[in-house]
Amino acid sequence: MSQVHGQTSQSRRPHTNHRPVRADIRTVSFRLKPDPPHSRLNHEFPTNYIRTAKYTFYNFIFINLFNQFSRVANLYFLFIAALQLIPQLSPTSWVTTIAPLLFVLSINAAKEIYDDYNRHKSDGEVNNREVDVLLAGSKPAVSKWQDLKVGDIVRVMRDSEFPADILFLSSPDDEGLCWVETANLDGETNLKLKYCYPATEACKDARELAKELEGKRLECEHPNEKLYQFEGAVVGSTEEGLDASNLLLRGSTLRKTEWVLGVVVFSGDDTKIRRNQQAAPRKVTQLERHMNVLVLVVFAVQVVFSVGGAIGRHYWLQQHGDDWYLEASRGWPEFGPNTQGALVTFLRFVILLNQMIPISLYVTLEVVKVAQCVFLNWDLEMYHEASDTPFKCRTTTLNEDLGQVEYVLSDKTGTLTQNVMGFVWASIGGHLYGRDTRSMPGELCLPKGLKLDTPHSIALDPIIRKSIERRSSRRVHQENGQMGLTTGDFFFHLAVCNTVVPTIGEGNEPVYQAESPDEEALVQGAKYLGYTLMARSVDSVQLNVLGQRVDLKVLAVLEFNSARKRMSIVCQLPNGKIRLYCKGADTVILARLADRRQNRQATREHLNEMASAGLRTLAVAQRDLSEAEFNEWYDKYHKASVSLVQREAKVEEMADEIERNLVLLGATAVEDKLQDGVPEAIERLSRAGIKVWMLTGDKLETAVSISHSCSLFTAGMKVVTLREEDFTELAKAELALTQAHQDVVRLASQQRTGAGTGIGLVVDGGALAVVLKVKFQDEFLSMCKKCRAVVCCRVSPIQKAQVTNLVKCKAGAIALGIGDGANDVGMIQAAHIGVGISGREGRAAVLASDFSMAQFRFLSRLLLVHGRWSYKRNTEVVMYAFYKNFAYVMANVYLNFFMAGFSTQPIYNSALIATYNVFWTSLPTIAFAILEKDVQAETVMAAPELYMEAMRSDWRSFFKSLSRWLFYALVHSVITFVWPIYALDWPERDGKLVGLNAAGVAVYTAVIITVNLKVAVRTHHWTVINGIVIWGISIGVWFPFMYVCSLLWQWWELLPDMSGVAQRLFSVPAFWLSAVVGAPMFSILLDFSVMVFEDQFRPSDTRIYQEREQKRARLALQESTSAASTELFAAGMNGMGLSRGVA
Amino acid sequence: MPTMGGAAEETPPTKLRKKPRNSRFTQQNLKAWRPVLTPVKVVLVFMAVALVLIPVGVACLTASISVVEYSSRYDNVPECTDRANDNREREQKLYQVGGDGFLCNVSIIVEEDMKAPIFMYYELDSFFQNHRRYVKGRDDEQLKGKNRAASSLDDCEPRLFQNGSRDKVINPCGLTAWSFFNDTFRAFESQASNTSELGLRQKGIAWRSDVEHRFGAYEPQNFNNIPELRGGGEINGLVRDDEHFVVWMRTAPLPTFRKLWGIIDRDVLQGSTFVVEISNRYNTYRFGGKKSIILSTTSWLGGKNNFLGFAYIVAGGLSFLLGTLFFVLHLSFRRPLGSEDYLSWRRSG
């Protein structure tokens, strides 16, 4: 993490300090007494007030408008409106642009206000939390968080959060310890131990503190975002160093400790959590990127028409420039047939045709996406009842990208697996226990706290229980020929050899919290079998062995690290014997046995079995030491451990010396169970053509076995591995990569002929580091593209983000990152879409994510069902927006190019222009985008291949389908223009004529009916809402609206152009026949024909599944009706007839 | 299968506070009609559309055919232009007579019975009443009779002040009104040697809403009174009472347009002749526009207009053809409904 933030940290916030101290040091005075008036103590530091809200009451309007107008389309319309303010220039009223623009802006502003209101509310809540501030000589005063100042002495109580970054001064604990939970900070749920500043360890109140700290000051580094680093010192007459273990960070919570006293070091925006809160990168969907290009394309079209209009006018003027009734002027703004005139005409056409770009598109999309998100949040199929966690959209802008995901990059632990470690198998003295526990009847009397569904299923094995219950701890395992090693020793070992610090919970039962969940599982398993770790301190361990207390003296602890892959504890048993307990990776332990033959064959087989079952394995061994042996070693060890140079290497050497000649006790297997439904979900994703990559910190074997058990790798799959060994040198690496690539190509070609199921690729951590280098990226990626699944092992968080970036940037595909832990944050933020699993590892991943959910299996529904729907719906919304506006605006081109002498006479009057997008054409497309289902959810889940169609559409198919839409728009615009204009060009029954205004209204009527019918023919899923919105609101309300507008002029000087139009048109049969029935019907007939011909003779996959759904529904109905009335055939026929109406 | 997992180990919270509501709406399960068109249905739809459109088309065409319409161009008739040879000369002569124009007769022989009411129109060609500059050359409030300050009448430029003097605001102002059509007509019926004048009703020729609400009852002021200007008639009486003016003000969508002049409330039978006496004043010679006189009956659909009838028949016929084509194709390439053989991943694999 620190690498990610490293670059930005130093240069921020130059510090002014009035004290003559070094500029790179922050000096904090302790506020031990009430401030004297006008005190300037620590005044240079920010207050503890925190603001996450984007706006204030006063700046809202400015910032929001600025943001909105940074969208090109909005700026464009503002520009058009500005042009329209010049009356000589504008053919239409400025209202026609300003009214819809204001509408659009205010919807967005309303949304922003709502979001920001919530932020303000939560800010207010946090800032007004209370904490005790201590001052010498007075009672603790309650202060609001926002009023805390640097240097304040605060008292934080158990289970409350720290209000700022605080230097830990004291706690009730004798040793000056406290426990904190940092889940909000780094996602780790295990408790961490913090140590107080030693000098104040004994101070329990402000007075004592004041005495101790008088005349001292705190010097430390400037605020930074490094969570695990802190350098400082309390400086008085002496200087005492402080580090990160003394600092209690805001965002973490005090646990298991009554209270702590501390001094505020970093406040407000200086705190490490705030420094870490980077603005999440703004993500834009592929559709939106296409759309922005589209806006430009359409603008270009508009310009072409405008230029055409300017040229056309030039030639028209040569014929009609002198028509006396037009009394053409040669000055502003008309000019003659010259450049100025052409320019004015050009601008007039741009204004006239400005609606070719749909003004409401962005806001419609926003509304639609928010609504889709609401439905996502409501989906019960993605709600996890066990944890009461619903699905949550944290970003409302990425929906359609969910339908185009090509790569899923997944974390393993906690994402694919439950991150609940269970001690399941044990190989003891050549016997494998625990394998069949699940099939055994629960006849056993289970100890307290053990349930049948415990993850530690080893404890349920009756054989092992019996052998322990009988206290047959002296039973010798004959097979190994070795005396004295028993199941009892084995579990005794597990209880002792660990770093778990138990705490005593309810009923005197120890509760385990461990840094390593594996260890926790082993200790818990041992406890269930009667070997209970009761307490641990630096130099002693207390056990309860089958009801008896046993105390051991700890002589040395040889800690685990990833190079050693083992840990040991040297203890003195109650009987005085000294014994070394060692556990670690099987390869390491087996190599260190005294008798190399001992048990190895059987144990090795067991270890293999365990690994291929996807379990994490450890081998367990011990060694008895004579006192002399130990003392001799311990002297050397002690010297090494206090040495000042190369301490670690020396200690390691000493450890290596003692961890030899071990006697094998057996091996353990810990299972991280897969989450429910993971194999099915992965299989679905892979059938949908989505490539699933697993990025895990696990070692290769475990990762591969998990991959098999979660269906990432299937039986027929060939696996190619990039091993670390082959990538140690660059030259070798190049060769190895090429070789692997050739393998992949060869296997792929073999599979094309055979019935294979794809290729899997495994990349070891070391190899990954090499192939991520720029030089190899392309080849690596092209190899990965040929593989169905890729597993990267021993991956660091940084590498996760790097892999994600590689896929995102180079593969040109949508990548989704999914994970649950703080180590996945980089990946989640780098991916196009980040999904957080709200699991056991805190909230860091969820907070960084775009979507969060409780279980991995929901991903298949999220992508296949909702993603696919959203993509199809939202693409339709975009296409439709351009279609409808194009179909509508083109009438102006026809009128002016062919009839009105390029004079930019609008065919529609202002009232019509202002309402087109907002009133008559927006609701149906919104309803469509929220309700449409081309196929049902179950159908996609059963046939995930349907996902590919949406996934594979790129800009080429996007523009292809766009040109199709625009072609329809063109055809429709011709039909809806020509029919009403020519039908109404002749006199009516009473001899009167309708004129230009009314003809325009007729064309408009034809257009809105046509574009609404267009939605109708494209709707596959007709709910009541679709019906109401299309027929009732858009088409239905239009006629009364038109009537009312036509009456307005009588009472009120408004809409003269509409005066009497509706009354006139309604009485004209040609209007009904042309604008209302003929033109829309003819337009849609063409769409309809293309649709049915394609559906029948070139069916899409979707279409075939629609037919299958229909067939299934009919069969189901037939069955139910025939069951209900087997005798009455006629009744059955009736039912079928009905079914067609409803189904 | 009992779950062994840790998630199950945690007892589910007794109250599921965050559980979404289970309703048809929230679960996107609203009852819906999901039409899937089978081949038979498709053919039926095509045929049904044809079955509706073609008869309507035939009805429209029949109506249009039943209309009797005669038209006669008169702007180039020698008597109407004092026997001038070309447009330039015709214009010259119009100027010379100073606004009175030329009186002439145009005869139209009635070959079919015309039932009352018979409508008489004048038709202008190449006249851009739909030109932006022309269309906006008016002020609707002024036309309604409101008192409008000259400053708010910008759209009327360049016909806002008479002779450019600022105290003489033209009312009604603007290009449209200024170029008011000023030919006048009288109609006679001639049977054998017997000629009688036909009453040309010139009320009720404009939209009722226009006469009642859109145009005010006021005297025009400073209106076109320059006899030398050929083109631009005078308004007779109050603005709203001159229905020719009201008709003129409803601008036409196409550059060739007709305007209703008068109505003959009497049958005119086969064998008689219309004689229209024209005062030819309006100057279309400058821009080469044609002027015609039209006499026409109407049907329920209106005047003689074959467009709708043909459009409907073409649309219906197309639907019929497409339906037939679809049917034939369907018979030749039968595709079982919902057959998985046609799935893209089956075909390519």
PDB file of N, CA, C and O in Angstrom, chain A residues 920 923-925 927 1008-1019 1022-1040 1076 1080-1081 1084, chain B residues 33:
ATOM      1  N   TRP A 920     -43.138  13.861 -24.434  1.00  0.00           N
ATOM      2  CA  TRP A 920     -43.781  12.858 -25.287  1.00  0.00           C
ATOM      3  C   TRP A 920     -42.917  11.652 -25.600  1.00  0.00           C
ATOM      4  O   TRP A 920     -43.404  10.657 -26.115  1.00  0.00           O
ATOM      5  N   LEU A 923     -40.747   9.111 -21.182  1.00  0.00           N
ATOM      6  CA  LEU A 923     -41.247   8.082 -20.269  1.00  0.00           C
ATOM      7  C   LEU A 923     -41.220   6.674 -20.859  1.00  0.00           C
ATOM      8  O   LEU A 923     -40.809   5.732 -20.188  1.00  0.00           O
ATOM      9  N   PRO A 924     -41.648   6.487 -22.105  1.00  0.00           N
ATOM     10  CA  PRO A 924     -41.633   5.110 -22.622  1.00  0.00           C
ATOM     11  C   PRO A 924     -40.230   4.514 -22.630  1.00  0.00           C
ATOM     12  O   PRO A 924     -40.051   3.351 -22.290  1.00  0.00           O
ATOM     13  N   THR A 925     -39.239   5.330 -22.973  1.00  0.00           N
ATOM     14  CA  THR A 925     -37.905   4.754 -23.023  1.00  0.00           C
ATOM     15  C   THR A 925     -37.364   4.511 -21.619  1.00  0.00           C
ATOM     16  O   THR A 925     -36.652   3.547 -21.357  1.00  0.00           O
ATOM     17  N   ALA A 927     -39.315   3.694 -19.048  1.00  0.00           N
ATOM     18  CA  ALA A 927     -40.015   2.479 -18.614  1.00  0.00           C
ATOM     19  C   ALA A 927     -39.386   1.256 -19.264  1.00  0.00           C
ATOM     20  O   ALA A 927     -39.175   0.222 -18.614  1.00  0.00           O
ATOM     21  N   ILE A1008     -44.435  11.712 -33.033  1.00  0.00           N
ATOM     22  CA  ILE A1008     -44.464  11.164 -31.674  1.00  0.00           C
ATOM     23  C   ILE A1008     -45.191   9.825 -31.637  1.00  0.00           C
ATOM     24  O   ILE A1008     -44.811   8.944 -30.879  1.00  0.00           O
ATOM     25  N   ILE A1009     -46.197   9.656 -32.482  1.00  0.00           N
ATOM     26  CA  ILE A1009     -46.833   8.329 -32.483  1.00  0.00           C
ATOM     27  C   ILE A1009     -45.852   7.297 -33.010  1.00  0.00           C
ATOM     28  O   ILE A1009     -45.705   6.209 -32.451  1.00  0.00           O
ATOM     29  N   THR A1010     -45.142   7.638 -34.061  1.00  0.00           N
ATOM     30  CA  THR A1010     -44.201   6.683 -34.641  1.00  0.00           C
ATOM     31  C   THR A1010     -43.104   6.299 -33.656  1.00  0.00           C
ATOM     32  O   THR A1010     -42.834   5.119 -33.456  1.00  0.00           O
ATOM     33  N   VAL A1011     -42.489   7.310 -33.018  1.00  0.00           N
ATOM     34  CA  VAL A1011     -41.377   6.954 -32.137  1.00  0.00           C
ATOM     35  C   VAL A1011     -41.871   6.191 -30.907  1.00  0.00           C
ATOM     36  O   VAL A1011     -41.142   5.374 -30.348  1.00  0.00           O
ATOM     37  N   ASN A1012     -43.097   6.432 -30.509  1.00  0.00           N
ATOM     38  CA  ASN A1012     -43.638   5.631 -29.411  1.00  0.00           C
ATOM     39  C   ASN A1012     -43.938   4.207 -29.855  1.00  0.00           C
ATOM     40  O   ASN A1012     -43.721   3.258 -29.108  1.00  0.00           O
ATOM     41  N   LEU A1013     -44.448   4.090 -31.091  1.00  0.00           N
ATOM     42  CA  LEU A1013     -44.682   2.738 -31.611  1.00  0.00           C
ATOM     43  C   LEU A1013     -43.367   1.979 -31.731  1.00  0.00           C
ATOM     44  O   LEU A1013     -43.314   0.766 -31.554  1.00  0.00           O
ATOM     45  N   LYS A1014     -42.336   2.724 -32.039  1.00  0.00           N
ATOM     46  CA  LYS A1014     -41.021   2.101 -32.168  1.00  0.00           C
ATOM     47  C   LYS A1014     -40.633   1.428 -30.847  1.00  0.00           C
ATOM     48  O   LYS A1014     -40.149   0.302 -30.838  1.00  0.00           O
ATOM     49  N   VAL A1015     -40.844   2.135 -29.750  1.00  0.00           N
ATOM     50  CA  VAL A1015     -40.589   1.499 -28.452  1.00  0.00           C
ATOM     51  C   VAL A1015     -41.482   0.287 -28.303  1.00  0.00           C
ATOM     52  O   VAL A1015     -41.049  -0.773 -27.854  1.00  0.00           O
ATOM     53  N   ALA A1016     -42.724   0.440 -28.721  1.00  0.00           N
ATOM     54  CA  ALA A1016     -43.676  -0.651 -28.547  1.00  0.00           C
ATOM     55  C   ALA A1016     -43.228  -1.901 -29.290  1.00  0.00           C
ATOM     56  O   ALA A1016     -43.249  -2.991 -28.723  1.00  0.00           O
ATOM     57  N   VAL A1017     -42.799  -1.762 -30.547  1.00  0.00           N
ATOM     58  CA  VAL A1017     -42.405  -2.984 -31.257  1.00  0.00           C
ATOM     59  C   VAL A1017     -41.121  -3.577 -30.690  1.00  0.00           C
ATOM     60  O   VAL A1017     -40.854  -4.747 -30.858  1.00  0.00           O
ATOM     61  N   ARG A1018     -40.344  -2.773 -30.007  1.00  0.00           N
ATOM     62  CA  ARG A1018     -39.104  -3.312 -29.462  1.00  0.00           C
ATOM     63  C   ARG A1018     -39.271  -3.861 -28.055  1.00  0.00           C
ATOM     64  O   ARG A1018     -38.349  -4.389 -27.475  1.00  0.00           O
ATOM     65  N   THR A1019     -40.432  -3.663 -27.494  1.00  0.00           N
ATOM     66  CA  THR A1019     -40.678  -4.170 -26.147  1.00  0.00           C
ATOM     67  C   THR A1019     -41.071  -5.646 -26.213  1.00  0.00           C
ATOM     68  O   THR A1019     -41.981  -6.014 -26.948  1.00  0.00           O
ATOM     69  N   TRP A1022     -44.252  -6.721 -21.830  1.00  0.00           N
ATOM     70  CA  TRP A1022     -45.278  -5.688 -21.663  1.00  0.00           C
ATOM     71  C   TRP A1022     -45.914  -5.771 -20.297  1.00  0.00           C
ATOM     72  O   TRP A1022     -46.739  -6.631 -20.054  1.00  0.00           O
ATOM     73  N   THR A1023     -45.519  -4.860 -19.419  1.00  0.00           N
ATOM     74  CA  THR A1023     -46.226  -4.789 -18.152  1.00  0.00           C
ATOM     75  C   THR A1023     -47.267  -3.688 -18.276  1.00  0.00           C
ATOM     76  O   THR A1023     -47.306  -2.959 -19.264  1.00  0.00           O
ATOM     77  N   VAL A1024     -48.093  -3.600 -17.243  1.00  0.00           N
ATOM     78  CA  VAL A1024     -49.114  -2.551 -17.236  1.00  0.00           C
ATOM     79  C   VAL A1024     -48.449  -1.181 -17.394  1.00  0.00           C
ATOM     80  O   VAL A1024     -48.942  -0.304 -18.096  1.00  0.00           O
ATOM     81  N   ILE A1025     -47.293  -1.039 -16.741  1.00  0.00           N
ATOM     82  CA  ILE A1025     -46.627   0.271 -16.758  1.00  0.00           C
ATOM     83  C   ILE A1025     -46.235   0.665 -18.180  1.00  0.00           C
ATOM     84  O   ILE A1025     -46.479   1.792 -18.608  1.00  0.00           O
ATOM     85  N   ASN A1026     -45.652  -0.282 -18.918  1.00  0.00           N
ATOM     86  CA  ASN A1026     -45.303   0.032 -20.304  1.00  0.00           C
ATOM     87  C   ASN A1026     -46.528   0.499 -21.062  1.00  0.00           C
ATOM     88  O   ASN A1026     -46.476   1.479 -21.812  1.00  0.00           O
ATOM     89  N   GLY A1027     -47.615  -0.221 -20.869  1.00  0.00           N
ATOM     90  CA  GLY A1027     -48.846   0.104 -21.581  1.00  0.00           C
ATOM     91  C   GLY A1027     -49.306   1.513 -21.259  1.00  0.00           C
ATOM     92  O   GLY A1027     -49.565   2.322 -22.149  1.00  0.00           O
ATOM     93  N   ILE A1028     -49.358   1.814 -19.966  1.00  0.00           N
ATOM     94  CA  ILE A1028     -49.854   3.126 -19.548  1.00  0.00           C
ATOM     95  C   ILE A1028     -48.962   4.227 -20.106  1.00  0.00           C
ATOM     96  O   ILE A1028     -49.426   5.233 -20.634  1.00  0.00           O
ATOM     97  N   VAL A1029     -47.654   4.002 -20.001  1.00  0.00           N
ATOM     98  CA  VAL A1029     -46.722   5.052 -20.368  1.00  0.00           C
ATOM     99  C   VAL A1029     -46.757   5.333 -21.873  1.00  0.00           C
ATOM    100  O   VAL A1029     -46.736   6.478 -22.307  1.00  0.00           O
ATOM    101  N   ILE A1030     -46.832   4.285 -22.661  1.00  0.00           N
ATOM    102  CA  ILE A1030     -46.823   4.487 -24.105  1.00  0.00           C
ATOM    103  C   ILE A1030     -48.169   4.990 -24.601  1.00  0.00           C
ATOM    104  O   ILE A1030     -48.283   6.049 -25.206  1.00  0.00           O
ATOM    105  N   TRP A1031     -49.180   4.214 -24.326  1.00  0.00           N
ATOM    106  CA  TRP A1031     -50.487   4.564 -24.897  1.00  0.00           C
ATOM    107  C   TRP A1031     -51.159   5.665 -24.118  1.00  0.00           C
ATOM    108  O   TRP A1031     -51.725   6.589 -24.678  1.00  0.00           O
ATOM    109  N   GLY A1032     -51.087   5.557 -22.789  1.00  0.00           N
ATOM    110  CA  GLY A1032     -51.829   6.502 -21.956  1.00  0.00           C
ATOM    111  C   GLY A1032     -51.158   7.853 -21.886  1.00  0.00           C
ATOM    112  O   GLY A1032     -51.760   8.873 -22.210  1.00  0.00           O
ATOM    113  N   ILE A1033     -49.886   7.857 -21.478  1.00  0.00           N
ATOM    114  CA  ILE A1033     -49.281   9.157 -21.180  1.00  0.00           C
ATOM    115  C   ILE A1033     -48.713   9.809 -22.439  1.00  0.00           C
ATOM    116  O   ILE A1033     -49.061  10.930 -22.780  1.00  0.00           O
ATOM    117  N   SER A1034     -47.864   9.082 -23.161  1.00  0.00           N
ATOM    118  CA  SER A1034     -47.196   9.771 -24.268  1.00  0.00           C
ATOM    119  C   SER A1034     -48.143  10.071 -25.416  1.00  0.00           C
ATOM    120  O   SER A1034     -48.245  11.196 -25.881  1.00  0.00           O
ATOM    121  N   ILE A1035     -48.841   9.071 -25.901  1.00  0.00           N
ATOM    122  CA  ILE A1035     -49.736   9.305 -27.028  1.00  0.00           C
ATOM    123  C   ILE A1035     -51.058   9.862 -26.533  1.00  0.00           C
ATOM    124  O   ILE A1035     -51.588  10.827 -27.080  1.00  0.00           O
ATOM    125  N   GLY A1036     -51.546   9.276 -25.442  1.00  0.00           N
ATOM    126  CA  GLY A1036     -52.883   9.640 -24.967  1.00  0.00           C
ATOM    127  C   GLY A1036     -52.987  11.084 -24.526  1.00  0.00           C
ATOM    128  O   GLY A1036     -53.966  11.765 -24.820  1.00  0.00           O
ATOM    129  N   VAL A1037     -51.976  11.579 -23.838  1.00  0.00           N
ATOM    130  CA  VAL A1037     -52.073  12.936 -23.307  1.00  0.00           C
ATOM    131  C   VAL A1037     -51.799  13.973 -24.403  1.00  0.00           C
ATOM    132  O   VAL A1037     -52.216  15.120 -24.310  1.00  0.00           O
ATOM    133  N   TRP A1038     -51.121  13.556 -25.435  1.00  0.00           N
ATOM    134  CA  TRP A1038     -50.764  14.491 -26.494  1.00  0.00           C
ATOM    135  C   TRP A1038     -51.984  15.190 -27.079  1.00  0.00           C
ATOM    136  O   TRP A1038     -51.989  16.407 -27.276  1.00  0.00           O
ATOM    137  N   PHE A1039     -53.039  14.418 -27.321  1.00  0.00           N
ATOM    138  CA  PHE A1039     -54.195  15.018 -27.992  1.00  0.00           C
ATOM    139  C   PHE A1039     -54.895  16.070 -27.133  1.00  0.00           C
ATOM    140  O   PHE A1039     -55.134  17.184 -27.607  1.00  0.00           O
ATOM    141  N   PRO A1040     -55.180  15.763 -25.863  1.00  0.00           N
ATOM    142  CA  PRO A1040     -55.727  16.838 -25.021  1.00  0.00           C
ATOM    143  C   PRO A1040     -54.770  18.019 -24.878  1.00  0.00           C
ATOM    144  O   PRO A1040     -55.204  19.178 -24.883  1.00  0.00           O
ATOM    145  N   VAL A1076     -52.139  10.257 -37.856  1.00  0.00           N
ATOM    146  CA  VAL A1076     -52.375   9.412 -36.692  1.00  0.00           C
ATOM    147  C   VAL A1076     -52.292   7.932 -37.054  1.00  0.00           C
ATOM    148  O   VAL A1076     -51.738   7.137 -36.307  1.00  0.00           O
ATOM    149  N   PRO A1080     -47.587   6.593 -39.113  1.00  0.00           N
ATOM    150  CA  PRO A1080     -46.970   5.737 -38.103  1.00  0.00           C
ATOM    151  C   PRO A1080     -47.043   4.257 -38.476  1.00  0.00           C
ATOM    152  O   PRO A1080     -46.073   3.517 -38.322  1.00  0.00           O
ATOM    153  N   MET A1081     -48.183   3.856 -38.997  1.00  0.00           N
ATOM    154  CA  MET A1081     -48.357   2.440 -39.307  1.00  0.00           C
ATOM    155  C   MET A1081     -47.393   2.018 -40.414  1.00  0.00           C
ATOM    156  O   MET A1081     -46.763   0.972 -40.325  1.00  0.00           O
ATOM    157  N   ILE A1084     -43.777   1.911 -39.077  1.00  0.00           N
ATOM    158  CA  ILE A1084     -43.493   0.770 -38.211  1.00  0.00           C
ATOM    159  C   ILE A1084     -43.604  -0.542 -38.980  1.00  0.00           C
ATOM    160  O   ILE A1084     -42.941  -1.523 -38.650  1.00  0.00           O
TER     161      ILE A1084
ATOM    162  N   TRP B  33     -47.110  -9.359 -20.529  1.00  0.00           N
ATOM    163  CA  TRP B  33     -47.474 -10.037 -21.770  1.00  0.00           C
ATOM    164  C   TRP B  33     -46.198 -10.105 -22.587  1.00  0.00           C
ATOM    165  O   TRP B  33     -45.546  -9.086 -22.810  1.00  0.00           O
TER     166      TRP B  33
END
